[in-house]
PDB file of C-alpha atoms in Angstrom:
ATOM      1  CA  UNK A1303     139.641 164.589 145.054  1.00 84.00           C
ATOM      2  CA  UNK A1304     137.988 167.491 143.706  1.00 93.00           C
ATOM      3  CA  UNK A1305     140.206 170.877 143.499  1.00 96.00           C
ATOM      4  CA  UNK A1306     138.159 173.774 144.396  1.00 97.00           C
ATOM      5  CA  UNK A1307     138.764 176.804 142.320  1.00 97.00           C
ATOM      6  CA  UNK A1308     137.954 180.353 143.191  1.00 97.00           C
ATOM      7  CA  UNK A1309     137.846 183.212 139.994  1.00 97.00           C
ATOM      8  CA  UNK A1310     138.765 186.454 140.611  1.00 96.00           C
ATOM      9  CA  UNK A1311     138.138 188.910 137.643  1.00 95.00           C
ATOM     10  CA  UNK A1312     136.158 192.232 137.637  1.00 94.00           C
ATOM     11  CA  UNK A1313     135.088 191.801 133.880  1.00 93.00           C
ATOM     12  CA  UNK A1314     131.881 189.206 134.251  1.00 94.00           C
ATOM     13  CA  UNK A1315     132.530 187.671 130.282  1.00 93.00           C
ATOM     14  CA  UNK A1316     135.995 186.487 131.349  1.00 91.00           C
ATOM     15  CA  UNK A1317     134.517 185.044 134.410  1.00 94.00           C
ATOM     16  CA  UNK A1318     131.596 183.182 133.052  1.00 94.00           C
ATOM     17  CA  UNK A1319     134.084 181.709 130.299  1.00 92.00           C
ATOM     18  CA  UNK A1320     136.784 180.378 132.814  1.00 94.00           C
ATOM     19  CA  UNK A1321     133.918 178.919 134.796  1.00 95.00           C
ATOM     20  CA  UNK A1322     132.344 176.677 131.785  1.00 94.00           C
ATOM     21  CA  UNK A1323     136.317 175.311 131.261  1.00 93.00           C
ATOM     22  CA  UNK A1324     137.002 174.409 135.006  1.00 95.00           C
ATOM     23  CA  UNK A1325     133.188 173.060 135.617  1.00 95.00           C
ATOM     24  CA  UNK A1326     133.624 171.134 132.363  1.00 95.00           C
ATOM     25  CA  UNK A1327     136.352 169.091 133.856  1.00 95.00           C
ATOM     26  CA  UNK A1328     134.938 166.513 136.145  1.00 95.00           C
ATOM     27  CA  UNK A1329     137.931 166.738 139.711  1.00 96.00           C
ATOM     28  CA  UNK A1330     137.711 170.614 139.004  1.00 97.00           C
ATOM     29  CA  UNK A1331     134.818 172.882 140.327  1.00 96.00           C
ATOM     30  CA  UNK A1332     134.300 176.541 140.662  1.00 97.00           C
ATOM     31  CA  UNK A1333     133.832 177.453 144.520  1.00 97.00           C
ATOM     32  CA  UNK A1334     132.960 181.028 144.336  1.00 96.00           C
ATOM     33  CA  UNK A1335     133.538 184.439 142.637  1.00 97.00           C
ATOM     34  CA  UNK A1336     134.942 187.600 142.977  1.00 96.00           C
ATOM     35  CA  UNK A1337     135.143 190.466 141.142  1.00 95.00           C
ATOM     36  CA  UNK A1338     137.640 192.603 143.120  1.00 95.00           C
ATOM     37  CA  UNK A1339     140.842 192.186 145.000  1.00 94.00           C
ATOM     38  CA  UNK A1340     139.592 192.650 148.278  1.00 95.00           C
ATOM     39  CA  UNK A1341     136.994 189.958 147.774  1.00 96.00           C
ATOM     40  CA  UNK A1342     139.170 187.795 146.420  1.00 96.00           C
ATOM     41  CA  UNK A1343     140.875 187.602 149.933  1.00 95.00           C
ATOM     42  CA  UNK A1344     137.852 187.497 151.671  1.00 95.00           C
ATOM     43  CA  UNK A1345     136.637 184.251 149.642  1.00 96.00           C
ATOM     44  CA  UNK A1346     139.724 182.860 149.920  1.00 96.00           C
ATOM     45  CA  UNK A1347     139.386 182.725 153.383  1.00 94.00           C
ATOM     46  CA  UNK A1348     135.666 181.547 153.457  1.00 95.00           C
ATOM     47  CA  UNK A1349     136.016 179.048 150.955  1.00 94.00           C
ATOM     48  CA  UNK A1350     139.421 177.464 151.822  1.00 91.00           C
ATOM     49  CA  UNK A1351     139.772 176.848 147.553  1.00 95.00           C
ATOM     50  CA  UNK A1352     142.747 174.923 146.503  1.00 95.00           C
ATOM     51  CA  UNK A1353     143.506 177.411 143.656  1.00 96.00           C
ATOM     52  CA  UNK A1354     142.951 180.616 143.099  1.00 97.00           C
ATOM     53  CA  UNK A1355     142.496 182.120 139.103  1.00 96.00           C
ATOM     54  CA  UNK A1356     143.850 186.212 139.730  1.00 95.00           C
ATOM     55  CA  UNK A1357     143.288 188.795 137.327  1.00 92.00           C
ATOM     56  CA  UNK A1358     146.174 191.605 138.041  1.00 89.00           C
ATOM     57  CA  UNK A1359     144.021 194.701 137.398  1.00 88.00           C
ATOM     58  CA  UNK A1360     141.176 194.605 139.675  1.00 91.00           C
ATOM     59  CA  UNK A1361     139.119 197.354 141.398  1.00 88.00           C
ATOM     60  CA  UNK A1362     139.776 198.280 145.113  1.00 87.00           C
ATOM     61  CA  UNK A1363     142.636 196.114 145.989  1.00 91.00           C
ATOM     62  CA  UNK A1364     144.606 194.868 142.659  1.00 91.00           C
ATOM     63  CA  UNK A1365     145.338 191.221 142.070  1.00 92.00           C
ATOM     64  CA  UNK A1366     148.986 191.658 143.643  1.00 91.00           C
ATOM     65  CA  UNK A1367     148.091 193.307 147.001  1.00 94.00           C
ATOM     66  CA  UNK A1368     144.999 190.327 147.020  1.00 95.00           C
ATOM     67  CA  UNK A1369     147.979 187.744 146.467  1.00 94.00           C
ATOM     68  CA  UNK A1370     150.396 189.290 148.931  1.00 93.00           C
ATOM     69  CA  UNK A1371     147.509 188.762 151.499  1.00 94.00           C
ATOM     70  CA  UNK A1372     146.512 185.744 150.737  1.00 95.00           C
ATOM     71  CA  UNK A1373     149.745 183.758 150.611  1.00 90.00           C
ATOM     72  CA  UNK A1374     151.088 185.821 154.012  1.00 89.00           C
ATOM     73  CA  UNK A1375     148.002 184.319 155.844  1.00 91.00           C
ATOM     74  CA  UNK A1376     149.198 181.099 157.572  1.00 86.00           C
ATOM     75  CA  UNK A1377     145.616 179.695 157.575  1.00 89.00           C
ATOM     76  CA  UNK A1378     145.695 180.406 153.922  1.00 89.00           C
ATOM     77  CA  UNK A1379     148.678 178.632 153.934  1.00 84.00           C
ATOM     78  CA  UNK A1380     147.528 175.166 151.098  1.00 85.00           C
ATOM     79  CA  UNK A1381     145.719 178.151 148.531  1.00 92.00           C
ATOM     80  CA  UNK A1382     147.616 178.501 145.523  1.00 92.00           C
ATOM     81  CA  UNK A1383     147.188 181.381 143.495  1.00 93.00           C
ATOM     82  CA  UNK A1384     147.317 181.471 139.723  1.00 92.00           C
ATOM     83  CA  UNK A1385     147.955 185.029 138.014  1.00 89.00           C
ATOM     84  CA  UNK A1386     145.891 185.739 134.829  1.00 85.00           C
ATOM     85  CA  UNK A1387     147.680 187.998 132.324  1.00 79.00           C
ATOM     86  CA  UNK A1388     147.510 189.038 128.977  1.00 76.00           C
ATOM     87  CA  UNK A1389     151.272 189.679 128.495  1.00 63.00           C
ATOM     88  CA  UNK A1390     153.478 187.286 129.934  1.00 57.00           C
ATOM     89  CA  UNK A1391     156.491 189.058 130.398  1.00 54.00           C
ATOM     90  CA  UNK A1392     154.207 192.087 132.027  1.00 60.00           C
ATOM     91  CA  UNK A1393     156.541 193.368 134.562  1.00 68.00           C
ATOM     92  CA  UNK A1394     153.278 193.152 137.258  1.00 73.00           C
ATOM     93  CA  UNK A1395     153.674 189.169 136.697  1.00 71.00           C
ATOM     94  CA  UNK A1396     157.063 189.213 138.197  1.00 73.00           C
ATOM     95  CA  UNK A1397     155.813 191.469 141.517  1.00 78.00           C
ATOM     96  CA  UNK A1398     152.623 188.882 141.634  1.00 80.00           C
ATOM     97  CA  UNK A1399     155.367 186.122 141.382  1.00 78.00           C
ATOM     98  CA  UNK A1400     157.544 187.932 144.657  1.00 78.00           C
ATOM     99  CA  UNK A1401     154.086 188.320 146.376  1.00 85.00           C
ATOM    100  CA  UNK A1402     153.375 184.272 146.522  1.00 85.00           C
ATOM    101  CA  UNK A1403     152.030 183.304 143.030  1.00 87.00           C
ATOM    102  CA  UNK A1404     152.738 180.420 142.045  1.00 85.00           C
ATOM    103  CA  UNK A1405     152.882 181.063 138.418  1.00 81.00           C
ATOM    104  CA  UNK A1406     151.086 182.408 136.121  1.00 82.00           C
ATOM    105  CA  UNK A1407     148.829 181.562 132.458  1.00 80.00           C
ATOM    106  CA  UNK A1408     147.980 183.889 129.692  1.00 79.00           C
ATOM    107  CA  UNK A1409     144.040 184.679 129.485  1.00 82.00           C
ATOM    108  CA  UNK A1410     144.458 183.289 125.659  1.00 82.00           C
ATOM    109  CA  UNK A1411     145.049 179.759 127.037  1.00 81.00           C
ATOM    110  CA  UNK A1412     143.570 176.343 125.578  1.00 86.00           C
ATOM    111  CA  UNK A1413     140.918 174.537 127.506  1.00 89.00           C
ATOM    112  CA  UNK A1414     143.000 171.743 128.142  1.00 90.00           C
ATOM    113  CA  UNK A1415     146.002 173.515 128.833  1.00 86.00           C
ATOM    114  CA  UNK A1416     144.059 175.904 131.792  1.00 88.00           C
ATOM    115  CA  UNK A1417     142.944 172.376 133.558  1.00 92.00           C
ATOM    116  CA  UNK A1418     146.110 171.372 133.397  1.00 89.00           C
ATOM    117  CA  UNK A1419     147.462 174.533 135.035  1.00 87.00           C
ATOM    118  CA  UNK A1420     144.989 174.091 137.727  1.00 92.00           C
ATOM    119  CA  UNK A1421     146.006 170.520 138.362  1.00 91.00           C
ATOM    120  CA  UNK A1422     149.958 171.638 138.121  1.00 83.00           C
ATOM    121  CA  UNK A1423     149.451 174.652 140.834  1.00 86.00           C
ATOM    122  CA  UNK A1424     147.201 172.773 142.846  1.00 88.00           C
ATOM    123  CA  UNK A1425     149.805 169.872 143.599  1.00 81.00           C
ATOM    124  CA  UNK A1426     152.511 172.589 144.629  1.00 75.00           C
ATOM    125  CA  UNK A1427     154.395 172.718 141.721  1.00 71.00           C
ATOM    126  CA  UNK A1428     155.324 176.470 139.794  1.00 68.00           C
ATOM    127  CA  UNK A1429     153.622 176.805 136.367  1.00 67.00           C
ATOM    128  CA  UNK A1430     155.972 178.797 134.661  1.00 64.00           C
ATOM    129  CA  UNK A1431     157.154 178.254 130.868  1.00 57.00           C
ATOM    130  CA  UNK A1432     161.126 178.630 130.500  1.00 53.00           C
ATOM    131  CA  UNK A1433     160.537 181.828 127.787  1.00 54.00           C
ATOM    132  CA  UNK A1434     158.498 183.752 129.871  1.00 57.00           C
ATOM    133  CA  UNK A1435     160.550 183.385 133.131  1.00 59.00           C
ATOM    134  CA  UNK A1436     163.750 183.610 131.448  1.00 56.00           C
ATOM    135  CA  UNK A1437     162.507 187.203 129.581  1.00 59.00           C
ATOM    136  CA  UNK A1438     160.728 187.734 133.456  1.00 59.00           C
ATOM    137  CA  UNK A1439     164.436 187.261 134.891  1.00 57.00           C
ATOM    138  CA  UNK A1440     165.862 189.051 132.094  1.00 57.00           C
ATOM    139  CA  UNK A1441     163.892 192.678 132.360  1.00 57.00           C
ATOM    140  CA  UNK A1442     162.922 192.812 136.001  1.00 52.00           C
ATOM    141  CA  UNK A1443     164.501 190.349 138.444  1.00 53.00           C
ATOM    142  CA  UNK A1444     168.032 191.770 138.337  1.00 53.00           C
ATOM    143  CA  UNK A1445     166.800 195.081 139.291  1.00 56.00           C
ATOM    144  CA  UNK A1446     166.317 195.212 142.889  1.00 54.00           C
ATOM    145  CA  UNK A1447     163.191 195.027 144.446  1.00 53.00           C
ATOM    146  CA  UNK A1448     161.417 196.395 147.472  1.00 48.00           C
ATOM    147  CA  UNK A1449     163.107 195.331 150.661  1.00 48.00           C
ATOM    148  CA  UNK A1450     166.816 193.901 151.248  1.00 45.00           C
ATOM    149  CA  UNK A1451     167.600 190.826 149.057  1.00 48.00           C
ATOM    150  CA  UNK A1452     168.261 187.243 150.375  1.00 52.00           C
ATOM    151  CA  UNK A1453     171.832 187.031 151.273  1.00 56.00           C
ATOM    152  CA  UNK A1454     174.141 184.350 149.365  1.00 60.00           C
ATOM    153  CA  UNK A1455     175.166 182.626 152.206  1.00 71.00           C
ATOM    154  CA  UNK A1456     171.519 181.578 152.605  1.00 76.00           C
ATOM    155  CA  UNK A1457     172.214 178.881 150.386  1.00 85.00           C
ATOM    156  CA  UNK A1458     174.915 177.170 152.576  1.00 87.00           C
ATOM    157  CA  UNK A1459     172.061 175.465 154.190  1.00 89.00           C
ATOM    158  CA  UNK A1460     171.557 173.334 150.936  1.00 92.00           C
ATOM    159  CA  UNK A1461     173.333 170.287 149.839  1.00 93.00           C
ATOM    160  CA  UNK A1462     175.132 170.812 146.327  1.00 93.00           C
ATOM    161  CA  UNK A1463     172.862 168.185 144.707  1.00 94.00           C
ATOM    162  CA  UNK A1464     169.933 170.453 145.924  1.00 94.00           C
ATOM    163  CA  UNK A1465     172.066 173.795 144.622  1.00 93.00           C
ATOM    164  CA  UNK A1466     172.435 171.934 141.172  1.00 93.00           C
ATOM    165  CA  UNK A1467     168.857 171.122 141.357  1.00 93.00           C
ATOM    166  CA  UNK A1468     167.504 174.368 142.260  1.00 92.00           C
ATOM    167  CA  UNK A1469     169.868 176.286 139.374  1.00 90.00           C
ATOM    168  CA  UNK A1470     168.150 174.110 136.883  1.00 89.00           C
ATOM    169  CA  UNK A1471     164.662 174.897 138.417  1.00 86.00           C
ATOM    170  CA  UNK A1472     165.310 178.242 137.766  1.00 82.00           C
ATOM    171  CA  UNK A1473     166.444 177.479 134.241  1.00 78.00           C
ATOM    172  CA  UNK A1474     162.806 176.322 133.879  1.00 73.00           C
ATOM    173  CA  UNK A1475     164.011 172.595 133.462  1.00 79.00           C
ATOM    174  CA  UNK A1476     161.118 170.414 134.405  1.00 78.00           C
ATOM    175  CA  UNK A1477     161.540 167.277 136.487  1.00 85.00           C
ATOM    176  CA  UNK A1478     161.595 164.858 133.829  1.00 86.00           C
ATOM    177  CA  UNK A1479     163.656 167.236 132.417  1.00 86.00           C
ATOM    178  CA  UNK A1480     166.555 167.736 135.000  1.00 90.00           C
ATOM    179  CA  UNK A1481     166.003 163.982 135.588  1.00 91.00           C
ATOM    180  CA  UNK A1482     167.030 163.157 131.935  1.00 93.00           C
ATOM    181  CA  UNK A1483     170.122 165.392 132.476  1.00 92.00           C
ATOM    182  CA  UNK A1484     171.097 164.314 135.978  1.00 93.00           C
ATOM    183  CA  UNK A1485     170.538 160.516 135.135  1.00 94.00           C
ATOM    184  CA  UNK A1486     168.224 160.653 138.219  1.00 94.00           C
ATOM    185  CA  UNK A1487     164.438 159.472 138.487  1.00 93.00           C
ATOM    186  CA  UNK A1488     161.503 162.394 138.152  1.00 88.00           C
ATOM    187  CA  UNK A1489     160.789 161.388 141.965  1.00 91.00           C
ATOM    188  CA  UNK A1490     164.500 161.734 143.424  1.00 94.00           C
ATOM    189  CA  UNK A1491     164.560 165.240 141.484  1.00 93.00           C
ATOM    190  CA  UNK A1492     161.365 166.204 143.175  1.00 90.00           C
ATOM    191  CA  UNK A1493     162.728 164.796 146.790  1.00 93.00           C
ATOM    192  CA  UNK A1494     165.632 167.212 146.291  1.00 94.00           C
ATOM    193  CA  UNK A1495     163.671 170.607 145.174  1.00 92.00           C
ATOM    194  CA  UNK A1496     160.878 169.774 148.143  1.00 91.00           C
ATOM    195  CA  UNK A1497     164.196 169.506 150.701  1.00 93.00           C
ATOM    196  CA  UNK A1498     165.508 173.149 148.704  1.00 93.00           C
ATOM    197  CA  UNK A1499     162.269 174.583 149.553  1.00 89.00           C
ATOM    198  CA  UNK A1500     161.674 173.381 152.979  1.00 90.00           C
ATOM    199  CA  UNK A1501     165.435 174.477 153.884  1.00 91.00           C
ATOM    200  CA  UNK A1502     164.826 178.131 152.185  1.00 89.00           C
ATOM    201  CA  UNK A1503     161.127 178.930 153.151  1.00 84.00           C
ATOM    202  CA  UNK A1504     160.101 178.613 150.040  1.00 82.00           C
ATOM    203  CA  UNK A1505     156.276 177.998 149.229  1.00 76.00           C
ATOM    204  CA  UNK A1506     156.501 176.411 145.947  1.00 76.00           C
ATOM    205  CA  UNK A1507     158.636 176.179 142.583  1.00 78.00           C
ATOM    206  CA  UNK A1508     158.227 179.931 141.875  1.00 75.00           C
ATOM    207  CA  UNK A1509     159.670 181.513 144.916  1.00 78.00           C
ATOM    208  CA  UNK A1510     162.247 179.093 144.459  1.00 83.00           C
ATOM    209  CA  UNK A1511     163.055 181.081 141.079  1.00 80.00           C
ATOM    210  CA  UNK A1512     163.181 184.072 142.758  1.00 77.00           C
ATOM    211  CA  UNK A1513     165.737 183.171 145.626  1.00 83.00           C
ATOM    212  CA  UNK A1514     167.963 181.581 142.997  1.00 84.00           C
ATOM    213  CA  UNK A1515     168.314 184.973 140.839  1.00 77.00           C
ATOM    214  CA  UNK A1516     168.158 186.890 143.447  1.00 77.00           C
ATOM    215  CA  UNK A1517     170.833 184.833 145.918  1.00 81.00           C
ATOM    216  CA  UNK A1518     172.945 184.617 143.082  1.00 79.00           C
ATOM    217  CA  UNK A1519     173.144 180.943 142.070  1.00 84.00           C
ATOM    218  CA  UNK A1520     172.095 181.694 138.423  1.00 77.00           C
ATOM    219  CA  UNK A1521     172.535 184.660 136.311  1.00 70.00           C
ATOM    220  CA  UNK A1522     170.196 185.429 133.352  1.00 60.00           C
ATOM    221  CA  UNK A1523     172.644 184.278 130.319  1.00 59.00           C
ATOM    222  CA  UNK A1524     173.427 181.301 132.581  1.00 61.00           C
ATOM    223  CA  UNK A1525     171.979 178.992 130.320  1.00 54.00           C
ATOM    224  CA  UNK A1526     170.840 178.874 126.556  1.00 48.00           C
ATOM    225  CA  UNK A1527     167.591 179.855 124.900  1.00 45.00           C
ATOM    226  CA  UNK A1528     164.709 177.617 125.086  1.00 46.00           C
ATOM    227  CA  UNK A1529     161.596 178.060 122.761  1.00 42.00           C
TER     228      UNK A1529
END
């Protein structure tokens, strides 16, 4: 299948280069663009993409608020939304992430590396590198955020194989990865974060980050440096 892909940047350059990389790839195709927040939503809903490529600082309504609204709409409910950024560890990247995003890609990426990030998002999975979320978790995630925080008995409802699981999700283990450790297959790891996520509400990999810092399963300093 092809994975429709909607751009959302107000600088036109940008735009017209991420749309020669996705068109270039033969399952990906650009559906539309927008050049502000607002129409970013408003595309989103008329062109049902898969994934969605967000700039942050856009005129009107800014990337965030456009993700928030997109990703609270339940007939928006299978568009994924990728944050563009120049600075990974930008602290806006970590409110994009609370507002739905499923990860995010500096605007300095490889060709092959930003068709790979489509494919990644648009199959439900987080695309977030271990360095960036760990120096994400690090500066910002420990302060509090807007509204209450999830409360730690939340996690009762999970099994302590999907506990362990989820802790080494948000260690920014891949599957392979915390199938290697666990002596488990990449499929019976994945079975295991889909049931976490189902069980906590969460929409994808990301948000599952986020409710394991901010629940308390892992700390940052829980684990050791990864490049």
């Amino acid at each position: 299948m092809t994975i429709r892909v909607l751009l959302a940047d107000d600088q036109t350059l940008i735009r017209a280069g991420f749309r020669v990389l996705v068109d270039s790839a033969p399952d990906l195709e650009v559906v539309g663009e927008a050049t502000t927040g607002r129409e970013a939503v408003e595309l989103a809903a008329r062109t049902r993409a898969d994934v969605i490529l967000m700039d942050i600082r856009m005129p009107e309504m800014d990337g965030i608020e456009a993700t928030r609204a997109i990703t609270a709409d339940e007939d928006l409910a299978g568009v994924r939304v990728l944050i563009l950024t120049t600075f990974e560890l930008d602290e806006n990247v970590l409110r994009a992430l609370r507002a739905g995003a499923s990860g995010f890609l500096s605007k300095s990426v490889e060709p092959a590396d930003l068709q790979e990030a489509i494919r990644v998002v648009a199959r439900g999975e987080a695309l977030l590198s271990p360095k960036a979320v760990r120096g994400l978790i690090t500066r910002f995630l420990a302060q509090p955020g807007p509204g209450p925080l999830p409360a730690p008995d939340r996690l009762t409802a999970l099994t302590d194989r999907e506990r362990e699981m989820m802790a080494l999700v948000a260690a920014g283990l891949s599957n392979d990865e915390i199938g290697e450790r666990l002596y488990v297959s990449p499929l019976t790891v994945k079975t295991h974060v889909n049931r976490a996520m189902m069980k906590l509400g969460a929409r994808d990999r990301a948000q599952l980050v986020v409710i394991a810092y901010q629940c308390g399963l892992v700390r940052p300093g829980d684990f050791p440096a990864r490049p």
